[in-house]
mmCIF file of C-alpha atoms and ligand atoms in Angstrom:
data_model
loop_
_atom_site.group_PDB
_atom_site.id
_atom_site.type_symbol
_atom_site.label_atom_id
_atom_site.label_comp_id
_atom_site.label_asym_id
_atom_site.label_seq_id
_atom_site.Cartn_x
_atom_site.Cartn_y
_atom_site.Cartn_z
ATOM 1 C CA UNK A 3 167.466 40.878 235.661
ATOM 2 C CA UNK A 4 165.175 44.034 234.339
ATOM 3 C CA UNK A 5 168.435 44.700 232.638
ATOM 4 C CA UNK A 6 168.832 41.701 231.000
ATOM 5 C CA UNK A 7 165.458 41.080 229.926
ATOM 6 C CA UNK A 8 165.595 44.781 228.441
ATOM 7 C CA UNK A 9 168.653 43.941 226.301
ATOM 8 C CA UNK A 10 167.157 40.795 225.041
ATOM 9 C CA UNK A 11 164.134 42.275 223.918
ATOM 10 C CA UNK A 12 166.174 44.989 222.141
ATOM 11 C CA UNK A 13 168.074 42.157 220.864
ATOM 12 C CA UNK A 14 165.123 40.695 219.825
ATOM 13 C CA UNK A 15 163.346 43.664 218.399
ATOM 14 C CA UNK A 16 166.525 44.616 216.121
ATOM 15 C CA UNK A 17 166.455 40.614 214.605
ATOM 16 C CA UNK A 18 162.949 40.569 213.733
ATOM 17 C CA UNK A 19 163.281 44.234 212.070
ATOM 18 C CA UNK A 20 166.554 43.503 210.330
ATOM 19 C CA UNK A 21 164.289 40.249 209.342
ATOM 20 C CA UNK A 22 161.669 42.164 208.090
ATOM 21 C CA UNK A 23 163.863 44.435 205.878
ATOM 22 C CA UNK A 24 165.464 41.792 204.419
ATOM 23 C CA UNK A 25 161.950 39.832 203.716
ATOM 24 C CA UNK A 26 160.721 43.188 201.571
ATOM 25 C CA UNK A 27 163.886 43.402 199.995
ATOM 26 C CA UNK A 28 163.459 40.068 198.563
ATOM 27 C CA UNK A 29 159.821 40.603 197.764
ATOM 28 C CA UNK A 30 160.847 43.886 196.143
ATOM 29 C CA UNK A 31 163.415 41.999 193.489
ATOM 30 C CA UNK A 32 160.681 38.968 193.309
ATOM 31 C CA UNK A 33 158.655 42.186 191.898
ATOM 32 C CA UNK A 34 160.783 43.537 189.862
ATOM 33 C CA UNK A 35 160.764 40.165 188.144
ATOM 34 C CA UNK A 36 157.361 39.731 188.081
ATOM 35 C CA UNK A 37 156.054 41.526 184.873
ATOM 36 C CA UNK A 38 158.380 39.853 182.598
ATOM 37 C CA UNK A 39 158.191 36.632 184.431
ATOM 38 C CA UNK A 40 154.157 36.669 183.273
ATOM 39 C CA UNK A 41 153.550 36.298 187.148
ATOM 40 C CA UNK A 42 150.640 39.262 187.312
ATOM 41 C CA UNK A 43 147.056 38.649 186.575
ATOM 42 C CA UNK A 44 144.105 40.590 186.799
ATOM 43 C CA UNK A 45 140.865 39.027 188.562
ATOM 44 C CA UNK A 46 137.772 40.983 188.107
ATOM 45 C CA UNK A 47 134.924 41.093 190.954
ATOM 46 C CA UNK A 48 131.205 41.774 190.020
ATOM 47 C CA UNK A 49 129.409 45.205 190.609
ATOM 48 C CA UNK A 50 125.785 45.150 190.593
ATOM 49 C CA UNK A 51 123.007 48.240 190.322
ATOM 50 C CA UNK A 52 120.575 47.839 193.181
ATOM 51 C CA UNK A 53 118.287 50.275 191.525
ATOM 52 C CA UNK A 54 118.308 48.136 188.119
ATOM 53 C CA UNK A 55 118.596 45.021 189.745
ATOM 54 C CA UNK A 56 121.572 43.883 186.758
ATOM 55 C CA UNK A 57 125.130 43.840 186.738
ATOM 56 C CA UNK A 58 126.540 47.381 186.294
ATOM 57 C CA UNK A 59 130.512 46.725 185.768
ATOM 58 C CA UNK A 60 133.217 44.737 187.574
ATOM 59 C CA UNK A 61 136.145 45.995 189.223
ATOM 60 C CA UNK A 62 139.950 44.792 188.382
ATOM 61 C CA UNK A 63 141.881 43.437 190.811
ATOM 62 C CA UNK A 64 145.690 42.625 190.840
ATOM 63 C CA UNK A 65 147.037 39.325 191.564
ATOM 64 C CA UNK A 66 150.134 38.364 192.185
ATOM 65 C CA UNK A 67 151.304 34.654 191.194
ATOM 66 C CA UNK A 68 154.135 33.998 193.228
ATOM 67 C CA UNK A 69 157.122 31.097 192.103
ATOM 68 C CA UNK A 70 157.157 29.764 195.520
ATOM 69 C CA UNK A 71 154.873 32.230 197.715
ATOM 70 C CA UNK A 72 151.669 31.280 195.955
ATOM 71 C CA UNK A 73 149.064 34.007 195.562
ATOM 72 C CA UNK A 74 150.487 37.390 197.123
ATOM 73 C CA UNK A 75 147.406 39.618 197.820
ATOM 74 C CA UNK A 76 147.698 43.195 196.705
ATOM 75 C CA UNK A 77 147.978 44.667 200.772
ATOM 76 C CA UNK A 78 151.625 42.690 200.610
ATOM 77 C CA UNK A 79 152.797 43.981 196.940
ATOM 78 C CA UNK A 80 151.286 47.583 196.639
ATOM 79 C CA UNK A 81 153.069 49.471 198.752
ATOM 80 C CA UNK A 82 155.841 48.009 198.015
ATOM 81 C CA UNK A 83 155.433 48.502 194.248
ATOM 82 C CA UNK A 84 154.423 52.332 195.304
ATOM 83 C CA UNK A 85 157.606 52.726 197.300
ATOM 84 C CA UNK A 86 159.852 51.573 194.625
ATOM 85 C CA UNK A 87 157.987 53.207 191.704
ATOM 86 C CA UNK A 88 157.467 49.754 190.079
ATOM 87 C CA UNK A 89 153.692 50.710 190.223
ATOM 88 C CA UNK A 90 153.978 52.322 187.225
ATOM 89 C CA UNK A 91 155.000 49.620 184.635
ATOM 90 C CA UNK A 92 153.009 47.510 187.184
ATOM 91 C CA UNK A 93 149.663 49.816 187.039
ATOM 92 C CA UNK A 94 150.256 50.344 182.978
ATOM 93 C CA UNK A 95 149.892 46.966 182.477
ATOM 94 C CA UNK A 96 146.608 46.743 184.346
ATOM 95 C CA UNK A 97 145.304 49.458 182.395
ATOM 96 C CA UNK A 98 145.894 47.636 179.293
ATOM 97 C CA UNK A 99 145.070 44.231 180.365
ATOM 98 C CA UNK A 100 142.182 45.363 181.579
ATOM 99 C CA UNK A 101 140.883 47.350 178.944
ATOM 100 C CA UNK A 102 141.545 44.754 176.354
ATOM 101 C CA UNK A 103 140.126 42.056 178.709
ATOM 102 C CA UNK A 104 136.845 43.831 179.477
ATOM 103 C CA UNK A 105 136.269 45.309 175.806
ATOM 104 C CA UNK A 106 135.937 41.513 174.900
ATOM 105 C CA UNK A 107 133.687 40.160 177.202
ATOM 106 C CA UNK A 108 131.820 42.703 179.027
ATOM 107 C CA UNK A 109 129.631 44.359 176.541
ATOM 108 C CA UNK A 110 128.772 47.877 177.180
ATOM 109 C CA UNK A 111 129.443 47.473 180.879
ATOM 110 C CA UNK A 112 131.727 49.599 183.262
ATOM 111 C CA UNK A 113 134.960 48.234 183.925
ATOM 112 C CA UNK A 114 137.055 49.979 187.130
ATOM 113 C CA UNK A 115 139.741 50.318 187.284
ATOM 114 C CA UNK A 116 142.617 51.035 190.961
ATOM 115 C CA UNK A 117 144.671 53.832 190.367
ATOM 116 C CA UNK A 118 147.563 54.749 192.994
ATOM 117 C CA UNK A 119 148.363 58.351 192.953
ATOM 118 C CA UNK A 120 152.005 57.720 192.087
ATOM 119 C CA UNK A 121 150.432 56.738 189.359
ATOM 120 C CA UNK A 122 148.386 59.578 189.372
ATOM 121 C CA UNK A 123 152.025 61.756 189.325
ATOM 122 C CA UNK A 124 153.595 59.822 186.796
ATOM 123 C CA UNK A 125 154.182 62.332 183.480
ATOM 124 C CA UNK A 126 152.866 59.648 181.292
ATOM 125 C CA UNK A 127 149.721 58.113 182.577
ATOM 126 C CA UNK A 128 146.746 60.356 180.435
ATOM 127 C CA UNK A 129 149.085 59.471 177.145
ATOM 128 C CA UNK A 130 149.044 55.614 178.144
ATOM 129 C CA UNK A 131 145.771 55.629 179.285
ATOM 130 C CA UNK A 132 144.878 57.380 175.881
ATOM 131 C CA UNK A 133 146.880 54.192 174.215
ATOM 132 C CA UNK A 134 145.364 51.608 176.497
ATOM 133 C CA UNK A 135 141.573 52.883 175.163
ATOM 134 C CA UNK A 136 142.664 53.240 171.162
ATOM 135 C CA UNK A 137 144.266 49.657 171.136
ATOM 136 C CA UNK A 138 141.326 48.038 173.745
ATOM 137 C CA UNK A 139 138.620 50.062 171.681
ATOM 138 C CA UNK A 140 136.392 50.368 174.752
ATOM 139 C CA UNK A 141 134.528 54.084 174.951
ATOM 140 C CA UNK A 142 136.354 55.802 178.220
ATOM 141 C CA UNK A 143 132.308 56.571 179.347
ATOM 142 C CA UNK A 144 132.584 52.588 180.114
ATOM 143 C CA UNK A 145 135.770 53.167 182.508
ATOM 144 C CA UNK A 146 136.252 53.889 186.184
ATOM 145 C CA UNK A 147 138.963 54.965 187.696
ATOM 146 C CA UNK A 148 138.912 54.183 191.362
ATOM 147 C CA UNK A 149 141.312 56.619 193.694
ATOM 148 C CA UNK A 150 141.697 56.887 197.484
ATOM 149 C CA UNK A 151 141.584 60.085 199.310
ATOM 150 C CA UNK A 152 145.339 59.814 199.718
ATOM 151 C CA UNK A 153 145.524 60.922 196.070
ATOM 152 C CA UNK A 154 144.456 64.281 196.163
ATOM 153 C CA UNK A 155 146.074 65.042 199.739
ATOM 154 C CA UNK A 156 149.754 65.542 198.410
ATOM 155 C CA UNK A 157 150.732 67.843 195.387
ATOM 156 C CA UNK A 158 146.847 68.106 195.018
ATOM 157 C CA UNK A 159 146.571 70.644 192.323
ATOM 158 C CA UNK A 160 148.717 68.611 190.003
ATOM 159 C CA UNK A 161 146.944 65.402 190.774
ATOM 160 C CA UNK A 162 143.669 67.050 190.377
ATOM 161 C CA UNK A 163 144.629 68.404 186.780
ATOM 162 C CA UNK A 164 145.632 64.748 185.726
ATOM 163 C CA UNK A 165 142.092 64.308 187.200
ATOM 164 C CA UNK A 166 140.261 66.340 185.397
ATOM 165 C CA UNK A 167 141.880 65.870 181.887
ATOM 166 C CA UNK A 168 140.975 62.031 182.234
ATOM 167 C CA UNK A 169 137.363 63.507 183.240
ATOM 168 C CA UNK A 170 137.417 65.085 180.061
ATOM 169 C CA UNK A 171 137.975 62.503 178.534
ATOM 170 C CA UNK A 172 135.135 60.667 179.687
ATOM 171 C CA UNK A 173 136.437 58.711 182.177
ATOM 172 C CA UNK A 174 134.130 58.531 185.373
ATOM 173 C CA UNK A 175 136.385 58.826 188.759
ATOM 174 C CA UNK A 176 135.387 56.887 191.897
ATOM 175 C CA UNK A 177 136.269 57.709 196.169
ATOM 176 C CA UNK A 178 137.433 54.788 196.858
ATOM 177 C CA UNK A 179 137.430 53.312 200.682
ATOM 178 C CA UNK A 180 135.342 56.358 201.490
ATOM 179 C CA UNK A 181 134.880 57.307 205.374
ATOM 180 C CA UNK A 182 138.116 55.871 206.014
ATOM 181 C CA UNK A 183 140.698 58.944 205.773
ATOM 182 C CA UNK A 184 141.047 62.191 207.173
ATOM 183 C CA UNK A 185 138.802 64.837 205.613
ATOM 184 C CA UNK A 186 136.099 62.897 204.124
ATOM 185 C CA UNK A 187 133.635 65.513 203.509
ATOM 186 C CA UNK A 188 136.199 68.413 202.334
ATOM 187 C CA UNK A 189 137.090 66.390 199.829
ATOM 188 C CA UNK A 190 133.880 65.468 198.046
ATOM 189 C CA UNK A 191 134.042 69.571 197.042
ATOM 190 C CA UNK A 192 137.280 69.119 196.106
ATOM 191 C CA UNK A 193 136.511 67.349 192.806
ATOM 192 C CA UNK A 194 133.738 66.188 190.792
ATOM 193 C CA UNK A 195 133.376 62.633 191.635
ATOM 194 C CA UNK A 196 131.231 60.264 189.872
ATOM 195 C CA UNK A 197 130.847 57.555 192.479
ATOM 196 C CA UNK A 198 131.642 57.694 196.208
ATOM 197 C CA UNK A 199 132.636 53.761 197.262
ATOM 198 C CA UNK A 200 131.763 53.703 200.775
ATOM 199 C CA UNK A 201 134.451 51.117 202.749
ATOM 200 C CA UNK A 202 133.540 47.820 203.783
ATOM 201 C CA UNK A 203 134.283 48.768 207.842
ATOM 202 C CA UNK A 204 130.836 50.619 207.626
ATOM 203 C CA UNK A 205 129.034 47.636 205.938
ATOM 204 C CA UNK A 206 130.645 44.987 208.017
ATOM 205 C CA UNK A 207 128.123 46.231 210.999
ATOM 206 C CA UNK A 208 125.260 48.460 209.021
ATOM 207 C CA UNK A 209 122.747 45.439 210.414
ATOM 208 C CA UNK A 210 123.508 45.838 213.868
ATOM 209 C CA UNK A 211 124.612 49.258 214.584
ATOM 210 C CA UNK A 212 122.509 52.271 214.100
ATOM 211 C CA UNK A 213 125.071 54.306 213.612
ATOM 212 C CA UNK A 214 126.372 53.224 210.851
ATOM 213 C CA UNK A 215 123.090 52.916 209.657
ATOM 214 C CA UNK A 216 122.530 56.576 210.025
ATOM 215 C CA UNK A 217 126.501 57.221 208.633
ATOM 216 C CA UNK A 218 125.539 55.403 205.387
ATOM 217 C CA UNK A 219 122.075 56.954 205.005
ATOM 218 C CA UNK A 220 123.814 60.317 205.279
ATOM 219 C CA UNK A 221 126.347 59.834 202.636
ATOM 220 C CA UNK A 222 124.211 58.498 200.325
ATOM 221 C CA UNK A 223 121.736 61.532 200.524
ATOM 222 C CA UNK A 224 125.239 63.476 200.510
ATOM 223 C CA UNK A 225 126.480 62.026 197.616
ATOM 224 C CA UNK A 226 123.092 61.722 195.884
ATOM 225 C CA UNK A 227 122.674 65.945 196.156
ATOM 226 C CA UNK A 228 125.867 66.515 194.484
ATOM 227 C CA UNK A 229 125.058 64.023 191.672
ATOM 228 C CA UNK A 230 127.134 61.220 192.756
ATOM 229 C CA UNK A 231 126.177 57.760 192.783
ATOM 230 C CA UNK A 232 127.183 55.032 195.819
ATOM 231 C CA UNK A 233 128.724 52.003 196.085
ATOM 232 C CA UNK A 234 128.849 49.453 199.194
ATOM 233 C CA UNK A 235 132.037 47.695 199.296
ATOM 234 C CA UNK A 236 132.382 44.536 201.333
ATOM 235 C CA UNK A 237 128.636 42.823 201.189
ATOM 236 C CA UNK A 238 128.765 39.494 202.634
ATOM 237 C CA UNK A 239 125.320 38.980 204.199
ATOM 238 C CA UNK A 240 121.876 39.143 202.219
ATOM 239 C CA UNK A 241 120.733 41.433 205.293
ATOM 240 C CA UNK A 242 123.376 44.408 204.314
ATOM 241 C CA UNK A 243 122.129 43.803 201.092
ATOM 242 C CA UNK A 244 118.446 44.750 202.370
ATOM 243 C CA UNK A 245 118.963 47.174 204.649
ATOM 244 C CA UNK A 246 121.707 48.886 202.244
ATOM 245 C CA UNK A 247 118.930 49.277 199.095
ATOM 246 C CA UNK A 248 116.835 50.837 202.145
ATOM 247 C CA UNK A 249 119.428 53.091 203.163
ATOM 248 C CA UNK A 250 119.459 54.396 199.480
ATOM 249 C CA UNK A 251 123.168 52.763 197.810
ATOM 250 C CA UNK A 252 122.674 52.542 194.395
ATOM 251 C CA UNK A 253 124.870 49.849 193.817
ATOM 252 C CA UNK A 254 126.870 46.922 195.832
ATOM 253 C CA UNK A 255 130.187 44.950 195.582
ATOM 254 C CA UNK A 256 131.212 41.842 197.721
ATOM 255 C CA UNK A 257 131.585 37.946 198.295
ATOM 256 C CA UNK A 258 127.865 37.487 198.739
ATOM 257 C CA UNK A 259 127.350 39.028 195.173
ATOM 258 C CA UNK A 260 130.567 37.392 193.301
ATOM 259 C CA UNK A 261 134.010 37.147 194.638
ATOM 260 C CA UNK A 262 136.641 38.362 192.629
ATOM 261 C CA UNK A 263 137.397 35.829 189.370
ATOM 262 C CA UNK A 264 140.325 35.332 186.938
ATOM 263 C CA UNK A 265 138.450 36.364 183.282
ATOM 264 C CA UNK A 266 137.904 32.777 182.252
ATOM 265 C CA UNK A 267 136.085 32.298 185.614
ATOM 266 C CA UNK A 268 133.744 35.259 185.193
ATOM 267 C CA UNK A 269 131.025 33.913 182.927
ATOM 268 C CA UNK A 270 130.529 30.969 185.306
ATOM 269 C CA UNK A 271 131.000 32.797 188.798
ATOM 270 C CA UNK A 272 127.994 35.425 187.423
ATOM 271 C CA UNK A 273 125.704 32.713 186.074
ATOM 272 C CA UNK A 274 125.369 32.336 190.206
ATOM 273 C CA UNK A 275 124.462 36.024 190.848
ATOM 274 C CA UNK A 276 120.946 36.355 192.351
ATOM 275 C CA UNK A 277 119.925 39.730 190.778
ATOM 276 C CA UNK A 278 117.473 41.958 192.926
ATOM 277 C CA UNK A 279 114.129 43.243 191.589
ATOM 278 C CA UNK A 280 115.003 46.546 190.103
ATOM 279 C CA UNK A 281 113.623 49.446 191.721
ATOM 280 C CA UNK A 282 109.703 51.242 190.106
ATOM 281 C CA UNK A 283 110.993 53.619 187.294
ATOM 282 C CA UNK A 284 109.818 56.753 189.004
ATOM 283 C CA UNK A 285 112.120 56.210 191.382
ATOM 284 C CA UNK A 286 115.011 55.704 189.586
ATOM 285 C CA UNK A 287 113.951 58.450 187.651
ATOM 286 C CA UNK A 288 113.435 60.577 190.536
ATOM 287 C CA UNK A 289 117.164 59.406 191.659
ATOM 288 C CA UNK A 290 118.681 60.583 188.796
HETATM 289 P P1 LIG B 322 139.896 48.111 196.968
HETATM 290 O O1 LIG B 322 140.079 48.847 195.708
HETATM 291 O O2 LIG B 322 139.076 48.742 198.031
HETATM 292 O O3 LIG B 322 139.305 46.700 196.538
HETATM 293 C C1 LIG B 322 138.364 45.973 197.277
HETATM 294 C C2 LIG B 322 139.029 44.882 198.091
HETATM 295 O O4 LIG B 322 138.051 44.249 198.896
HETATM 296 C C3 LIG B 322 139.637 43.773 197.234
HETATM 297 O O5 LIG B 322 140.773 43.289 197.923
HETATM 298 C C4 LIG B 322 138.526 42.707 197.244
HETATM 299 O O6 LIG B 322 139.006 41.408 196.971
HETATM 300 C C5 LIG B 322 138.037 42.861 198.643
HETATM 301 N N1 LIG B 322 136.648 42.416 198.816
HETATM 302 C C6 LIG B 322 135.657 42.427 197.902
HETATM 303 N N2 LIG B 322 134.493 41.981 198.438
HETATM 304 C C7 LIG B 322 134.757 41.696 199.730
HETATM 305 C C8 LIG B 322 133.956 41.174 200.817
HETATM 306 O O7 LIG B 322 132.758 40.915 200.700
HETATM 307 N N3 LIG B 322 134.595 41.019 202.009
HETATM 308 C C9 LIG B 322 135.920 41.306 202.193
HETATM 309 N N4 LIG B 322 136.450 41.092 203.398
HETATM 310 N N5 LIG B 322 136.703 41.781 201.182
HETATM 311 C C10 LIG B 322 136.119 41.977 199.976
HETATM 312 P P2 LIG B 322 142.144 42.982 197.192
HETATM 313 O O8 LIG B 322 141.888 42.434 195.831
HETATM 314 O O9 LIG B 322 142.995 42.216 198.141
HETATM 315 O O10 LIG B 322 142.763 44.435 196.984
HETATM 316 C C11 LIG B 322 143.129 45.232 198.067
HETATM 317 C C12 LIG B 322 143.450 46.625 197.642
HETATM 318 O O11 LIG B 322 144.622 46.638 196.814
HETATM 319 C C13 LIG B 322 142.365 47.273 196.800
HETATM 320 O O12 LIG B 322 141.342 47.770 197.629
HETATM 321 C C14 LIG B 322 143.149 48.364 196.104
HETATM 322 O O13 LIG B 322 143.308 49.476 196.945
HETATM 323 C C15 LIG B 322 144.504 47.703 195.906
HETATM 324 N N6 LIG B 322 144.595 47.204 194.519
HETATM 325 C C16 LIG B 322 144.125 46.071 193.963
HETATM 326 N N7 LIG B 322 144.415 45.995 192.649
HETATM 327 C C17 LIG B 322 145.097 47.131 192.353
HETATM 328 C C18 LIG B 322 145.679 47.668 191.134
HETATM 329 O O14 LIG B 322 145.598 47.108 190.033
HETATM 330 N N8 LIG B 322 146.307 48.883 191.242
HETATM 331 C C19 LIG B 322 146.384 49.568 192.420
HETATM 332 N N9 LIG B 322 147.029 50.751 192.435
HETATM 333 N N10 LIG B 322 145.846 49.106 193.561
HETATM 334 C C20 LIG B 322 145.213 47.903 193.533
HETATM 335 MG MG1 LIG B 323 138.865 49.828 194.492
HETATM 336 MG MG1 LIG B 324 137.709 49.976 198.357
HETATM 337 MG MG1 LIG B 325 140.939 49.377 199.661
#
């Protein structure tokens, strides 16, 4: 009988994988479909300064209109689109729309911007990104490029070049997801970051747990030594909020503040934000 149950939860096993692979195969031709087939769209989510109390920038986000899927979140695409290469037509094209989105609404705010390091590899993203800011007319000083930790692990050098030229050219680079990787603290020597985003898993408990508490008031010293600014990702409770300005994050991201918005959406979503009372000068000042 322990024989027979064995084989039938092989059998079992090999079905559901065989099933799988054949699901991401279809998702991966649905993909390859879906730039021409107008099916991508960029949403934009709200970033706010805690130290100004205003809105400092919004982040773009990818969406995914599926024909008979509906809305396929970026977790399902992504890898997918990194695996295949397709990420970078796919990430061009956010660039652009971005750029050109955000230099017509946003006035001098920051816009940021996911990058994925096969992007990061591909030989033509400085020249496109060079394009994307002629024909969009927005000054690189108001762009972020936001990068996980995973992009300077692999072929690092190279990446970090590709780096630094779109440093030079103004562009601010962000640690995305920070805390959530392998050599967290290595890596913030590694390259001059602008802003360090610290991941949501941290925030999700920072009320309750004093640890996290203690991570987050760490990092932001950290990051505030070496001239970087912080970011809390993932804010859905007014209490974070509080007890993140009091751990010392200079600015915040998340459903309490604004949930991520198609562009036509934006103007109304923010006329909801509830701003916080910007910080005394001298501290900001003394933050700097
Ligand atoms: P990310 O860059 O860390 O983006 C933040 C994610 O957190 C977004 O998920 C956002 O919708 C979600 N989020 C924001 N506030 C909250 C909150 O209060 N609570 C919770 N639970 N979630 C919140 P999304 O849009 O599903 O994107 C997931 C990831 O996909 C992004 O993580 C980013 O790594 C990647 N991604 C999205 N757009 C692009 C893109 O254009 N290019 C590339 N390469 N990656 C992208
Ligand atoms: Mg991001
Ligand atoms: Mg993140
Ligand atoms: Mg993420």
């Amino acid at each position: 009988a322990a024989k027979a149950r064995g084989r039938d939860g092989f059998a079992l096993y090999e079905s559901s994988l065989d099933e799988a692979v054949r699901e991401r195969r279809r998702l991966e031709l649905d993909l390859r479909q879906a730039l021409v087939r107008d099916q991508l769209e960029v949403h934009y989510q709200s970033i706010i300064d805690l130290d100004r109390g205003q809105v400092l920038g919004h982040e773009a986000l990818l969406r995914w209109n599926h024909p008979t899927r509906g809305l396929v979140t970026p977790d399902e695409f992504i890898p997918i689109a990194e695996e295949t290469g397709l990420i970078v037509p796919i990430g061009e094209w956010v660039i652009r729309r971005a750029l050109h989105e955000a230099g017509s609404w946003n006035g001098g705010n920051q816009i940021a911007i996911n990058l994925s390091p096969v992007q990061i590899r591909s030989p033509n993203l400085v020249q496109a990104v060079r394009q994307a800011l002629d024909s969009s007319g927005i000054a690189a000083r108001r762009v972020t490029f936001e990068i996980t930790e995973g992009a300077l692990l692999r072929n690092s050098e190279a990446n970090r070049a590709v780096l630094l030229k779109l440093r030079e050219m103004g562009i601010r680079i962000a640690l995305d997801d920070f805390g959530t990787g392998y050599s967290s603290l290595g890596y913030l020597r590694s390259f001059p970051f602008d802003r360090i985003k610290i991941d949501r898993s941290f925030v999700a408990d920072v009320v309750e747990q004093a640890d996290s508490q203690a991570i987050i008031a760490a990092v932001t010293r950290l990051a505030a030594a070496l001239g970087m600014r912080t970011t809390a990702e993932g804010v859905e409770r007014i209490e974070q909020l509080d007890m993140l300005r009091t751990l010392g994050c200079n600015e915040a991201q998340g459903f309490l503040i604004a949930r991520p918005v198609a562009a036509a959406d934006l103007e109304e979503e923010e006329a909801q934000l509830a701003l916080p009372t910007p910080l005394p000068a001298e501290i900001i000042d003394y933050r700097k």
